[in-house]
mmCIF file of C-alpha atoms in Angstrom:
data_model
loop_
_atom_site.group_PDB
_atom_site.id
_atom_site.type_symbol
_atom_site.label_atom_id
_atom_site.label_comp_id
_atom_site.label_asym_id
_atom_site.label_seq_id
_atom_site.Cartn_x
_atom_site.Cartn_y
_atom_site.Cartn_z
ATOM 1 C CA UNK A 55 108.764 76.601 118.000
ATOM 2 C CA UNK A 56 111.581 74.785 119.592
ATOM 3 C CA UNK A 57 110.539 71.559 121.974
ATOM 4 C CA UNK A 58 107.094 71.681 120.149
ATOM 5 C CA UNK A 59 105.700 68.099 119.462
ATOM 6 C CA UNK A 60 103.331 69.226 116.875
ATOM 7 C CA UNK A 61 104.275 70.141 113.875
ATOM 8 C CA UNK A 62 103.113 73.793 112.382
ATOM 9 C CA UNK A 63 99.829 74.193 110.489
ATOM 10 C CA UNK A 64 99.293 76.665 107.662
ATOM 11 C CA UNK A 65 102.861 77.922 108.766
ATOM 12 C CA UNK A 66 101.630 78.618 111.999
ATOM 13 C CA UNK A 67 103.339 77.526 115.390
ATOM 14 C CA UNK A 68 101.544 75.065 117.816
ATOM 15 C CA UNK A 69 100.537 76.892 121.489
ATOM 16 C CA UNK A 70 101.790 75.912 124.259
ATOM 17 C CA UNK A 71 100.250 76.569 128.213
ATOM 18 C CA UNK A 72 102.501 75.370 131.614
ATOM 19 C CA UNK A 73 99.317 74.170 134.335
ATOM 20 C CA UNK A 74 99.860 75.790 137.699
ATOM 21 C CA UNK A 75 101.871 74.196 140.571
ATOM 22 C CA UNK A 76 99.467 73.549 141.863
ATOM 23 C CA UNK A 77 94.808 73.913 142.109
ATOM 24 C CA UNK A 78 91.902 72.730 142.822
ATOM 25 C CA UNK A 79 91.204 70.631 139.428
ATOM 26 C CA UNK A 80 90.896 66.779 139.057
ATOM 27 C CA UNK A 81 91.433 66.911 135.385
ATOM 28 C CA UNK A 82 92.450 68.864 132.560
ATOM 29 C CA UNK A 83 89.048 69.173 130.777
ATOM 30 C CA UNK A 84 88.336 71.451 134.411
ATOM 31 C CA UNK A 85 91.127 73.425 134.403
ATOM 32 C CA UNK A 86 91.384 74.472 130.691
ATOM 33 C CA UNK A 87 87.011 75.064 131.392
ATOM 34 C CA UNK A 88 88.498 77.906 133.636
ATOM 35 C CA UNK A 89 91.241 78.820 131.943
ATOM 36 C CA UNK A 90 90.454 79.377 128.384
ATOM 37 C CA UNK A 91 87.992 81.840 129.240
ATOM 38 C CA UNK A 92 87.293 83.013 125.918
ATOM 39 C CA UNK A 93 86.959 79.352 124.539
ATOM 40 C CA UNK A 94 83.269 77.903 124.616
ATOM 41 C CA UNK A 95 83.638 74.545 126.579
ATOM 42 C CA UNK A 96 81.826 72.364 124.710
ATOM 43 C CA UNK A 97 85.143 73.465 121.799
ATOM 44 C CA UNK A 98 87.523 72.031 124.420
ATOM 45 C CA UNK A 99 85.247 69.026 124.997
ATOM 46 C CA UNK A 100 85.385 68.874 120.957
ATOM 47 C CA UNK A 101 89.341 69.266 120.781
ATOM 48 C CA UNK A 102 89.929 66.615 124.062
ATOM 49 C CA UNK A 103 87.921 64.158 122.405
ATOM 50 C CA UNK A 104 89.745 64.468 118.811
ATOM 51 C CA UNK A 105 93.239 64.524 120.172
ATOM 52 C CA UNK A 106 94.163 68.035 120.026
ATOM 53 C CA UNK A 107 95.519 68.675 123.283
ATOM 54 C CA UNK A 108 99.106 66.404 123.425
ATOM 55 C CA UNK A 109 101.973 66.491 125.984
ATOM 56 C CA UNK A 110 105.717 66.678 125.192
ATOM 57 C CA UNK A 111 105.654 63.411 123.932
ATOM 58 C CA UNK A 112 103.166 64.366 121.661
ATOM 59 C CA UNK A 113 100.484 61.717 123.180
ATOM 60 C CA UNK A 114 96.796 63.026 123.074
ATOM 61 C CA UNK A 115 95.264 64.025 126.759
ATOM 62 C CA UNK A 116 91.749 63.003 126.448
ATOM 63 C CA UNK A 117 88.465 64.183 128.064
ATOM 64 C CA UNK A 118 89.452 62.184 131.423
ATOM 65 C CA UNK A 119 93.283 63.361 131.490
ATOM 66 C CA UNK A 120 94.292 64.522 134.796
ATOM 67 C CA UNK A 121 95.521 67.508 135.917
ATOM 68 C CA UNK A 122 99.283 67.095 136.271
ATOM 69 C CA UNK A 123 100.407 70.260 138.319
ATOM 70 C CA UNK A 124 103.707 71.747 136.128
ATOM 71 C CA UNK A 125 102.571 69.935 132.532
ATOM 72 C CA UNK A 126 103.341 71.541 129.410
ATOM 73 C CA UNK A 127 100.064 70.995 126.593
ATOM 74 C CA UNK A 128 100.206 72.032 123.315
ATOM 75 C CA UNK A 129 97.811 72.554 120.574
ATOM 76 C CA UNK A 130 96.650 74.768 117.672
ATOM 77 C CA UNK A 131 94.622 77.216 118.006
ATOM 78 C CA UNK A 132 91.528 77.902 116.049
ATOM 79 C CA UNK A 133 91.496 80.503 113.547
ATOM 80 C CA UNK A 134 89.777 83.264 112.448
ATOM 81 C CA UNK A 135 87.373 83.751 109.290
ATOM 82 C CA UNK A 136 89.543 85.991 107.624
ATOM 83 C CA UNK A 137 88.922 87.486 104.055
ATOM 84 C CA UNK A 138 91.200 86.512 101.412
ATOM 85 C CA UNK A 139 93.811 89.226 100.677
ATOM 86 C CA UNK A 140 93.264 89.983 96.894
ATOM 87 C CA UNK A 141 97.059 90.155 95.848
ATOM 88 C CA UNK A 142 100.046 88.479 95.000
ATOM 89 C CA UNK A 143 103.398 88.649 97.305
ATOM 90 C CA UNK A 144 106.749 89.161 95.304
ATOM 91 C CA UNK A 145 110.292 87.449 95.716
ATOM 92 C CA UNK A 146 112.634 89.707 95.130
ATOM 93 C CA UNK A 147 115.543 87.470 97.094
ATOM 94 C CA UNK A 148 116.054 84.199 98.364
ATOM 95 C CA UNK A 149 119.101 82.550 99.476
ATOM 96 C CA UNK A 150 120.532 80.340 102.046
ATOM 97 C CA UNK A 151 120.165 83.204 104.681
ATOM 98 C CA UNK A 152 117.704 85.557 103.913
ATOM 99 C CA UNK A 153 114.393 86.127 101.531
ATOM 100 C CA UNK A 154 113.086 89.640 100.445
ATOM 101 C CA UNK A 155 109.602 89.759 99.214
ATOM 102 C CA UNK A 156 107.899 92.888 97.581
ATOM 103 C CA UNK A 157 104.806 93.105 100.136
ATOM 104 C CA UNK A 158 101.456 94.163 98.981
ATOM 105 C CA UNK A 159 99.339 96.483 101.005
ATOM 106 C CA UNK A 160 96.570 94.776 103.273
ATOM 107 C CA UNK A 161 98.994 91.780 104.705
ATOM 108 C CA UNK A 162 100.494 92.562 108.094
ATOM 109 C CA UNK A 163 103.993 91.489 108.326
ATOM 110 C CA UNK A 164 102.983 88.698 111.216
ATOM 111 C CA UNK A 165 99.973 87.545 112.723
ATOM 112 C CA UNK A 166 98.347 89.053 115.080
ATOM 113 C CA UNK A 167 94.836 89.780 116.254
ATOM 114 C CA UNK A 168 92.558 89.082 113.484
ATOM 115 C CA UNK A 169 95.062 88.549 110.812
ATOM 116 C CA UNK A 170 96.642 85.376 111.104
ATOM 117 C CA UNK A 171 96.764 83.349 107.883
ATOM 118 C CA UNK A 172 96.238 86.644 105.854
ATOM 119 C CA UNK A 173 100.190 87.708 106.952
ATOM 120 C CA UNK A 174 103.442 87.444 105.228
ATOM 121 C CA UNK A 175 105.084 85.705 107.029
ATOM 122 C CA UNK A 176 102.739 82.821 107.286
ATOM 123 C CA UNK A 177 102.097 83.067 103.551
ATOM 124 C CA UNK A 178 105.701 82.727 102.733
ATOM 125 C CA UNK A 179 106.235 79.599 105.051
ATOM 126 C CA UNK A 180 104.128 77.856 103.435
ATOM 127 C CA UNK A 181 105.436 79.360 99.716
ATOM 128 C CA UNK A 182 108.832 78.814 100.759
ATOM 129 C CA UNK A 183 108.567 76.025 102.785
ATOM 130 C CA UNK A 184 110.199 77.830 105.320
ATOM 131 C CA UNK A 185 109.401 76.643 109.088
ATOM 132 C CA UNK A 186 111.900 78.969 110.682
ATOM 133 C CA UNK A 187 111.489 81.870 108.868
ATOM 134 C CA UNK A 188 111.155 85.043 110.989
ATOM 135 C CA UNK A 189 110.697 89.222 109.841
ATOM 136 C CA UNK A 190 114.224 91.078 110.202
ATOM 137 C CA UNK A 191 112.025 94.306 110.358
ATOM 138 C CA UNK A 192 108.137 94.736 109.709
ATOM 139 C CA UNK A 193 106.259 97.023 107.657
ATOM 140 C CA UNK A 194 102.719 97.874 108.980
ATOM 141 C CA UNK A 195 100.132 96.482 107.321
ATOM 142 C CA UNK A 196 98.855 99.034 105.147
ATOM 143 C CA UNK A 197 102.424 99.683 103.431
ATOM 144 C CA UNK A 198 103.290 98.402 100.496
ATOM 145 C CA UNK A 199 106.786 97.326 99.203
ATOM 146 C CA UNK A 200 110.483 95.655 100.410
ATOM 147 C CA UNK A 201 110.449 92.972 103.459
ATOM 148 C CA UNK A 202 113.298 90.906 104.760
ATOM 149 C CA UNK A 203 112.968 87.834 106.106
ATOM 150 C CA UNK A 204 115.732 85.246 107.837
ATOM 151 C CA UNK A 205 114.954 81.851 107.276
ATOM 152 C CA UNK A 206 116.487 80.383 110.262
ATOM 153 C CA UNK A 207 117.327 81.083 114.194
ATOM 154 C CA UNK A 208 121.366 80.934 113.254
ATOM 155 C CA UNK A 209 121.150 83.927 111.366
ATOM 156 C CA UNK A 210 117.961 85.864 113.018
ATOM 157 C CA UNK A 211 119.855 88.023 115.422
ATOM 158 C CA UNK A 212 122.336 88.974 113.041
ATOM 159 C CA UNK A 213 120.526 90.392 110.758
ATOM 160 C CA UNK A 214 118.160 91.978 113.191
ATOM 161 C CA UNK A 215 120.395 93.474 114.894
ATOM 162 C CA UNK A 216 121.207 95.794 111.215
ATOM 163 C CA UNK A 217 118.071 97.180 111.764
ATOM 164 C CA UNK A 218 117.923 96.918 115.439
ATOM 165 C CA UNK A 219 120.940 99.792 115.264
ATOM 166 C CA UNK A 220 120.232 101.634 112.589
ATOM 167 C CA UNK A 221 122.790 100.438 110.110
ATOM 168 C CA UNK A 222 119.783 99.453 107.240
ATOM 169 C CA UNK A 223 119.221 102.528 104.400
ATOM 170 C CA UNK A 224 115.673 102.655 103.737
ATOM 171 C CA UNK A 225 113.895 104.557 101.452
ATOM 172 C CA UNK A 226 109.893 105.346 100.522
ATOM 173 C CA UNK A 227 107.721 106.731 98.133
ATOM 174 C CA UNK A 228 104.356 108.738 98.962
ATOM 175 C CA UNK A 229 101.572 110.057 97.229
ATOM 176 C CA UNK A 230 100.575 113.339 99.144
ATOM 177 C CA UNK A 231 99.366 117.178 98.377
ATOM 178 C CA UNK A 232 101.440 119.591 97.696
ATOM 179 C CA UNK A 233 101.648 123.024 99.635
ATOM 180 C CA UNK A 234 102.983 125.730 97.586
ATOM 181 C CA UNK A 235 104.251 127.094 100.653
ATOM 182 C CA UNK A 236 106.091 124.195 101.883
ATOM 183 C CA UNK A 237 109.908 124.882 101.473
ATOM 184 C CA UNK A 238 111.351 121.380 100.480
ATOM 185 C CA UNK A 239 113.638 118.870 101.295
ATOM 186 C CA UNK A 240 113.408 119.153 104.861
ATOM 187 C CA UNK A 241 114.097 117.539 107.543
ATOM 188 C CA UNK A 242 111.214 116.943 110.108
ATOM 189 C CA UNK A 243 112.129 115.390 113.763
ATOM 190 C CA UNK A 244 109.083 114.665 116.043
ATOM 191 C CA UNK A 245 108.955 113.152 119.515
ATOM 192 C CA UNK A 246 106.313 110.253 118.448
ATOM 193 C CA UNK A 247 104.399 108.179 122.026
ATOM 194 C CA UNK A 248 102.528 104.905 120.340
ATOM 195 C CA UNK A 249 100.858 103.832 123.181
ATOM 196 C CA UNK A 250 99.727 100.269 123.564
ATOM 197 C CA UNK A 251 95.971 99.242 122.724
ATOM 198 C CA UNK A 252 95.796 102.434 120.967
ATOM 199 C CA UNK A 253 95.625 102.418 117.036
ATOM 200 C CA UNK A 254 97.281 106.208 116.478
ATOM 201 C CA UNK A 255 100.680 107.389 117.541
ATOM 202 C CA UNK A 256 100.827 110.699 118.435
ATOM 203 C CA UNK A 257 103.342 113.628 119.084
ATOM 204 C CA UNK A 258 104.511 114.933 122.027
ATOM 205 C CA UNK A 259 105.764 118.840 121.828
ATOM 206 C CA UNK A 260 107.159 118.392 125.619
ATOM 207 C CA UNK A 261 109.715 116.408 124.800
ATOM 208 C CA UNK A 262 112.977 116.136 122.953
ATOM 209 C CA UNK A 263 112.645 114.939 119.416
ATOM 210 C CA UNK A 264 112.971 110.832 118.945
ATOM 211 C CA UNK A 265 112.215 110.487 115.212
ATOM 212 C CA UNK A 266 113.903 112.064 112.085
ATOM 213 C CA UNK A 267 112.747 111.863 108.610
ATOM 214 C CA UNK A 268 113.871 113.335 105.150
ATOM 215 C CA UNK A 269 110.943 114.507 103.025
ATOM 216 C CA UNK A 270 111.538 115.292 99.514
ATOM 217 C CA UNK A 271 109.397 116.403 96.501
ATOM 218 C CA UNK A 272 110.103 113.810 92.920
ATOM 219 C CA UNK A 273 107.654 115.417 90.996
ATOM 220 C CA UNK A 274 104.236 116.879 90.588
ATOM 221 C CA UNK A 275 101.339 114.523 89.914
ATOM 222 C CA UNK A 276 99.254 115.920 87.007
ATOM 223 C CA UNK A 277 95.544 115.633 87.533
ATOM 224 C CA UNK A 278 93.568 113.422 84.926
ATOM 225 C CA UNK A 279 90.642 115.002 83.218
ATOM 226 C CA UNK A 280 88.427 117.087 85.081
ATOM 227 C CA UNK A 281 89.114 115.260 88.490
ATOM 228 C CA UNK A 282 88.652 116.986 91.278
ATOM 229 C CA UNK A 283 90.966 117.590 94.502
ATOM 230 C CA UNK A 284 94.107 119.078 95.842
ATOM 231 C CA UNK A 285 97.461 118.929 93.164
ATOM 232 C CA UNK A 286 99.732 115.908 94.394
ATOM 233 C CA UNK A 287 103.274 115.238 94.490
ATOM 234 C CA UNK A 288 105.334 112.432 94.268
ATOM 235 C CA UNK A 289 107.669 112.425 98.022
ATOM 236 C CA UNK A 290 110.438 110.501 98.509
ATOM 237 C CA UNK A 291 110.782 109.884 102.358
ATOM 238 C CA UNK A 292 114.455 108.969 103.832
ATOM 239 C CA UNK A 293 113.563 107.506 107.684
ATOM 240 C CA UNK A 294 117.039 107.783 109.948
ATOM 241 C CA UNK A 295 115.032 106.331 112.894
ATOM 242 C CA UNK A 296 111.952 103.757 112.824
ATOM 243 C CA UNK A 297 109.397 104.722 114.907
ATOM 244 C CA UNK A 298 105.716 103.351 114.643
ATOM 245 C CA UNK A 299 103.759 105.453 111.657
ATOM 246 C CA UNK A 300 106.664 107.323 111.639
ATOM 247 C CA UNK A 301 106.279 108.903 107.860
ATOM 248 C CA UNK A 302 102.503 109.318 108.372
ATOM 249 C CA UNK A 303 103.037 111.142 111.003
ATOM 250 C CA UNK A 304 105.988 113.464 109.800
ATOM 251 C CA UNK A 305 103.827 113.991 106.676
ATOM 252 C CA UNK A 306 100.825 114.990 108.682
ATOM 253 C CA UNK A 307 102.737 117.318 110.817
ATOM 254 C CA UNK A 308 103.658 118.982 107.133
ATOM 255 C CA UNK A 309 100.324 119.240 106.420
ATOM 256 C CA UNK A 310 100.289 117.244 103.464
ATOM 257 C CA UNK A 311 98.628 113.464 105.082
ATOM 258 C CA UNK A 312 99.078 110.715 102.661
ATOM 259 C CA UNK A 313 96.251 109.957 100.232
ATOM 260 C CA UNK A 314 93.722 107.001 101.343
ATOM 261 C CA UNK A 315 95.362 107.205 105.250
ATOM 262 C CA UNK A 316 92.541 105.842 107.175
ATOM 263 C CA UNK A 317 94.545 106.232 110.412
ATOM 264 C CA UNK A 318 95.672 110.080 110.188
ATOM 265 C CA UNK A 319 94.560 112.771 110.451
ATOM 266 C CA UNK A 320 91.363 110.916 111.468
ATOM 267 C CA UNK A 321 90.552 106.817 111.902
ATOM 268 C CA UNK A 322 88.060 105.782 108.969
ATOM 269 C CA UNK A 323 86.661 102.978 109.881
ATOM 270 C CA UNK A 324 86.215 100.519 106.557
ATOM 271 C CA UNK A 325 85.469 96.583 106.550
ATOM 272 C CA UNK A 326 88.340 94.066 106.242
ATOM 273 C CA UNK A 327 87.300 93.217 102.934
ATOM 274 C CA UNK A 328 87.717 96.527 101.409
ATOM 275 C CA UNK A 329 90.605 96.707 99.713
ATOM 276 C CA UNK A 330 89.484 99.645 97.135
ATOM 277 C CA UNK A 331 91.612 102.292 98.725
ATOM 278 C CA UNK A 332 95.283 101.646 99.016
ATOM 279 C CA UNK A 333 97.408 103.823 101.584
ATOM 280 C CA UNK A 334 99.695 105.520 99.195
ATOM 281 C CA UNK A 335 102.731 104.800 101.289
ATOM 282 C CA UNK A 336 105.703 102.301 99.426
ATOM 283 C CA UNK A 337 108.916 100.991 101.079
ATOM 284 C CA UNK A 338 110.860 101.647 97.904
ATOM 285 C CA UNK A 339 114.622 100.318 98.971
ATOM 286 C CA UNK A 340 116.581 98.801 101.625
ATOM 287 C CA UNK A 341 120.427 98.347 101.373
ATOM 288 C CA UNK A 342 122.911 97.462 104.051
ATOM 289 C CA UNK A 343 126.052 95.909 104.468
ATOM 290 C CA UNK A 344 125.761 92.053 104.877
ATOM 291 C CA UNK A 345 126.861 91.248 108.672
ATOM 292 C CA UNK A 346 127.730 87.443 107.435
ATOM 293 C CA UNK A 347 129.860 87.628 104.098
ATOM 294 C CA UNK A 348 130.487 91.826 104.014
ATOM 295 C CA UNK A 349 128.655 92.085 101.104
ATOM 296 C CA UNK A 350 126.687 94.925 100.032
ATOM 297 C CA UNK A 351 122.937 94.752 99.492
ATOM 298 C CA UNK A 352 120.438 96.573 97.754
ATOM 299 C CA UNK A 353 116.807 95.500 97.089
ATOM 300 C CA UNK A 354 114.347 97.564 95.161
ATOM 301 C CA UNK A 355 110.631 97.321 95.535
ATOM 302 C CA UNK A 356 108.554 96.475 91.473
ATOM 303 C CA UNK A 357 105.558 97.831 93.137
ATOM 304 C CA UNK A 358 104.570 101.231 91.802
ATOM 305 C CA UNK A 359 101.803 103.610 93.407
ATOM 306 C CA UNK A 360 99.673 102.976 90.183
ATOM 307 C CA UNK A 361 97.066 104.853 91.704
ATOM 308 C CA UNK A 362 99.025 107.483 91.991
ATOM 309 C CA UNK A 363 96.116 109.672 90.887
ATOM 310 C CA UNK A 364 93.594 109.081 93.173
ATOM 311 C CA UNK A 365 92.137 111.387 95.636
ATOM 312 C CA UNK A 366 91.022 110.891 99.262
ATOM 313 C CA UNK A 367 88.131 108.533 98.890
ATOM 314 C CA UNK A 368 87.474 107.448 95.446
ATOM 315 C CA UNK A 369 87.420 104.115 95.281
ATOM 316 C CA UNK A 370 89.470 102.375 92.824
ATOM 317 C CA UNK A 371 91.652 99.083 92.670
ATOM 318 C CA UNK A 372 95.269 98.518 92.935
#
């Protein structure tokens, strides 16, 4: 974070607050009391007294600090008991401008609510030793597979901006039934409203179309054994816009939802240390035309769906 005083911790940016222009409080300790609502005061009191708190200058502001009407603060904020992601991130790439990793599902991309150390991007700051490393795109946090990175502010908007207008080729696999009356490869556009504070997307038939997806059919998925459930195929899914759940919801819409979605059709609700179910959902490839050198690029995910034969609710492990 530029200006900050304190350095990051766990690859995590300090906080920073502005105090009003002006109030009614004497001292810090009372405004922040009122302020930081959702803080118990006596953890203020704790992070006053230990130094926590500093100004611009990075000097501590104590239990008796006064209120200084306009003063920056900064600080870290505490953390959240999060459980411990069971796998491994991938580097595909890394160079002077950019890292690709292969993303496991269960990380979110950044953090954000209460996954904050569990993320990729934290995780690879502290891997990479990367301060200023920041997502060119996300993947939610359920999807599995390739993730660009930039790994500093002089090249962020640039490659952003690739995705930003629609210049990145993307590509992803899915494990999902198979309709024997489903005429394939089509093309399905949606209009798709994600509305904010609410966990599904959803479509809206009264308005033009603002998504477009390819859906194709690889390749059957033979059951094993006597194991019981709908046939599955193989899809490959070709995205030419990137709209939140996008592909779960074009493959819903097809009737075919993809194996172990606990979002669509219907929210599952599952603790955030169950990891047994995998959405079957990979970002396979990204390529695009380097908007530095002119190069091209092409990335390729390792990951496989290796669980490619599971049905809706067994529980197995990736």
């Amino acid at each position: 974070m530029s200006g900050s005083p304190l350095p990051q911790r766990f690859g995590l940016d300090a906080a920073r607050i502005r105090m009003p222009a002006e109030g009614p409080w004497a001292t810090l300790r009372e405004h922040l009391h009122d302020r930081l609502s959702r803080v118990d005061d006596e953890r203020i009191d704790d992070v006053l007294r230990s130094g926590g708190y500093v100004d611009d200058d990075g000097v501590p502001l104590g239990l008796d600090a006064p209120f200084v009407a306009g003063q920056r603060i900064w600080f870290h904020r505490d953390l959240p008991d999060e459980p411990q992601v069971p796998f491994e991130i991938g580097i595909l790439h890394a160079d002077e401008r950019i890292v690709v990793v292969d993303k496991p599902h269960f990380l979110a991309t950044i953090p954000r609510g209460q996954h904050i150390r569990q993320t990729v991007l934290v995780k690879v700051r502290e891997q990479l030793g990367l301060p200023e490393l920041a997502p060119a795109h996300r993947l939610d946090r359920a999807t599995a597979g390739v993730l660009m990175f930039t790994t500093g502010r002089r090249w962020r908007g640039s490659y952003q901006n690739v995705f930003r207008d629609r210049l990145a080729h993307k590509t992803y696999l899915a494990l999902a039934p198979i309709r024997d009356d489903l005429v394939l490869p089509v093309v399905v556009r949606s209009n798709i409203v994600k509305e904010r504070g609410v966990i599904q997307a959803h479509q809206r038939v009264d308005l033009p179309p603002n998504s477009e997806s390819l859906v194709e059919l690889i390749e059957p998925v033979p059951a094993i054994g006597s194991q019981a459930g709908p046939a599955l195929g193989l899809y490959r899914i070709t995205p030419h816009t990137g709209r939140t759940h996008q592909i779960r919801l074009h493959l819903l819409l097809l009737g075919i939802p993809i194996v172990n979605d606990q979002l669509y059709p219907e929210l599952t609700d599952t603790g955030r240390d169950d990891f047994s179910t995998p959405l079957q959902l990979l970002a396979e490839s990204l390529s695009f035309t380097d908007p530095i050198d002119g190069t091209d690029r092409r990335f390729v995910s390792r990951r496989r769906l290796d669980s490619a034969h599971e049905r809706p609710g067994r529980r197995t492990g990736q």
